[in-house]
PDB file of C-alpha atoms in Angstrom:
ATOM      1  CA  ASN P   1      29.739 -13.967 -10.520  1.00  0.00           C
ATOM      2  CA  ALA P   2      29.228 -17.700 -10.892  1.00  0.00           C
ATOM      3  CA  VAL P   3      30.903 -19.803 -13.582  1.00  0.00           C
ATOM      4  CA  ALA P   4      29.764 -23.300 -14.545  1.00  0.00           C
ATOM      5  CA  THR P   5      31.754 -25.546 -16.872  1.00  0.00           C
ATOM      6  CA  ASP P   6      30.235 -28.658 -18.453  1.00  0.00           C
ATOM      7  CA  SER P   7      32.030 -31.855 -19.459  1.00  0.00           C
ATOM      8  CA  ALA P   8      32.810 -30.419 -22.925  1.00  0.00           C
ATOM      9  CA  GLY P   9      34.553 -27.397 -21.375  1.00  0.00           C
ATOM     10  CA  VAL P  10      31.756 -24.976 -22.260  1.00  0.00           C
ATOM     11  CA  ARG P  11      31.409 -22.241 -19.671  1.00  0.00           C
ATOM     12  CA  SER P  12      28.294 -20.453 -18.553  1.00  0.00           C
ATOM     13  CA  TYR P  13      28.378 -17.245 -16.552  1.00  0.00           C
ATOM     14  CA  ALA P  14      25.733 -15.899 -14.185  1.00  0.00           C
ATOM     15  CA  VAL P  15      25.411 -12.510 -12.576  1.00  0.00           C
ATOM     16  CA  PRO P  16      23.722 -12.366  -9.136  1.00  0.00           C
ATOM     17  CA  VAL P  17      20.265 -10.830  -9.018  1.00  0.00           C
ATOM     18  CA  HIS P  18      18.916  -9.215  -5.869  1.00  0.00           C
ATOM     19  CA  ILE P  19      15.169  -9.444  -5.321  1.00  0.00           C
ATOM     20  CA  MET P  20      13.419  -7.560  -2.558  1.00  0.00           C
ATOM     21  CA  VAL P  21       9.994  -8.760  -1.475  1.00  0.00           C
ATOM     22  CA  ALA P  22       7.933  -6.186   0.385  1.00  0.00           C
ATOM     23  CA  SER P  23       4.863  -6.852   2.476  1.00  0.00           C
ATOM     24  CA  PRO P  24       1.650  -5.121   1.425  1.00  0.00           C
ATOM     25  CA  PRO P  25       0.523  -2.165   3.536  1.00  0.00           C
ATOM     26  CA  SER P  26      -1.589  -2.802   6.621  1.00  0.00           C
ATOM     27  CA  LEU P  27      -4.732  -0.715   7.189  1.00  0.00           C
ATOM     28  CA  THR P  28      -6.922  -0.358  10.293  1.00  0.00           C
ATOM     29  CA  ILE P  29     -10.099   1.675  10.660  1.00  0.00           C
ATOM     30  CA  THR P  30     -11.644   2.566  14.022  1.00  0.00           C
ATOM     31  CA  TYR P  31     -14.642   4.607  15.021  1.00  0.00           C
ATOM     32  CA  VAL P  32     -14.348   6.857  18.082  1.00  0.00           C
ATOM     33  CA  ALA P  33     -17.483   9.017  17.988  1.00  0.00           C
ATOM     34  CA  PRO P  34     -17.719  11.255  16.101  1.00  0.00           C
ATOM     35  CA  ASN P  35     -14.402  10.505  14.340  1.00  0.00           C
ATOM     36  CA  VAL P  36     -13.243   7.749  12.048  1.00  0.00           C
ATOM     37  CA  ILE P  37      -9.542   6.997  12.505  1.00  0.00           C
ATOM     38  CA  VAL P  38      -7.641   5.416   9.616  1.00  0.00           C
ATOM     39  CA  ASN P  39      -4.166   4.131  10.360  1.00  0.00           C
ATOM     40  CA  TRP P  40      -1.767   2.411   7.970  1.00  0.00           C
ATOM     41  CA  THR P  41       1.763   1.091   7.845  1.00  0.00           C
ATOM     42  CA  PRO P  42       4.180   1.748   6.400  1.00  0.00           C
ATOM     43  CA  ALA P  43       3.540   5.469   6.675  1.00  0.00           C
ATOM     44  CA  THR P  44       4.971   5.874   3.156  1.00  0.00           C
ATOM     45  CA  ALA P  45       2.007   3.973   1.678  1.00  0.00           C
ATOM     46  CA  VAL P  46      -0.569   5.985  -0.275  1.00  0.00           C
ATOM     47  CA  LEU P  47      -4.074   6.223   1.223  1.00  0.00           C
ATOM     48  CA  GLN P  48      -7.015   6.171  -1.175  1.00  0.00           C
ATOM     49  CA  GLN P  49     -10.768   6.476  -0.650  1.00  0.00           C
ATOM     50  CA  ALA P  50     -13.927   5.775  -2.641  1.00  0.00           C
ATOM     51  CA  LEU P  51     -17.686   5.845  -2.141  1.00  0.00           C
ATOM     52  CA  SER P  52     -17.930   2.327  -3.621  1.00  0.00           C
ATOM     53  CA  VAL P  53     -15.643  -0.656  -3.131  1.00  0.00           C
ATOM     54  CA  ARG P  54     -15.364  -0.731  -6.951  1.00  0.00           C
ATOM     55  CA  GLY P  55     -14.116   2.857  -7.086  1.00  0.00           C
ATOM     56  CA  PRO P  56     -13.305   5.216  -8.570  1.00  0.00           C
ATOM     57  CA  TRP P  57     -10.476   5.540  -6.049  1.00  0.00           C
ATOM     58  CA  GLN P  58      -9.035   8.937  -5.179  1.00  0.00           C
ATOM     59  CA  THR P  59      -5.776   9.590  -3.369  1.00  0.00           C
ATOM     60  CA  VAL P  60      -6.223  11.301  -0.007  1.00  0.00           C
ATOM     61  CA  THR P  61      -3.618  14.058  -0.165  1.00  0.00           C
ATOM     62  CA  ASN P  62      -1.678  15.782   2.597  1.00  0.00           C
ATOM     63  CA  VAL P  63      -2.414  13.166   5.271  1.00  0.00           C
ATOM     64  CA  THR P  64      -0.218  11.037   7.478  1.00  0.00           C
ATOM     65  CA  PRO P  65      -1.258   8.176   9.728  1.00  0.00           C
ATOM     66  CA  PRO P  66      -3.346   8.268  11.784  1.00  0.00           C
ATOM     67  CA  TYR P  67      -5.873  10.179   9.677  1.00  0.00           C
ATOM     68  CA  GLN P  68      -8.964  11.368  11.587  1.00  0.00           C
ATOM     69  CA  PHE P  69     -12.142  12.825  10.124  1.00  0.00           C
ATOM     70  CA  VAL P  70     -15.859  13.170  10.778  1.00  0.00           C
ATOM     71  CA  PRO P  71     -17.677  11.117   8.115  1.00  0.00           C
ATOM     72  CA  THR P  72     -20.161  12.911   5.862  1.00  0.00           C
ATOM     73  CA  SER P  73     -21.237   9.777   3.974  1.00  0.00           C
ATOM     74  CA  SER P  74     -22.583   6.457   5.226  1.00  0.00           C
ATOM     75  CA  ASN P  75     -20.433   4.590   2.671  1.00  0.00           C
ATOM     76  CA  ILE P  76     -16.746   5.273   2.425  1.00  0.00           C
ATOM     77  CA  PHE P  77     -14.028   2.763   1.619  1.00  0.00           C
ATOM     78  CA  PHE P  78     -10.278   2.993   2.101  1.00  0.00           C
ATOM     79  CA  ARG P  79      -7.232   1.197   0.750  1.00  0.00           C
ATOM     80  CA  ALA P  80      -3.490   1.722   0.976  1.00  0.00           C
ATOM     81  CA  TYR P  81      -0.815   0.772  -1.516  1.00  0.00           C
ATOM     82  CA  SER P  82       2.939   1.096  -1.706  1.00  0.00           C
ATOM     83  CA  PRO P  83       4.095   3.174  -4.665  1.00  0.00           C
TER      84      PRO P  83
END
């Protein structure tokens, strides 16, 4: 704890605060015919997909990076976020 005293003898106390800044997830998408490969870090990030960049976004469940699939739509968008 920090203590500051001014010229009148008034004390002020401060308690340390710890702030952790985390980087946003990184996402890469590659096409290796006929598969699309989606990879993201950290692996704990949540992968989501949508048919439009505006959404609605749906969580892709039960997957870990790298995620491979054969696309069934010409438009598919992905994003990853840290919970």
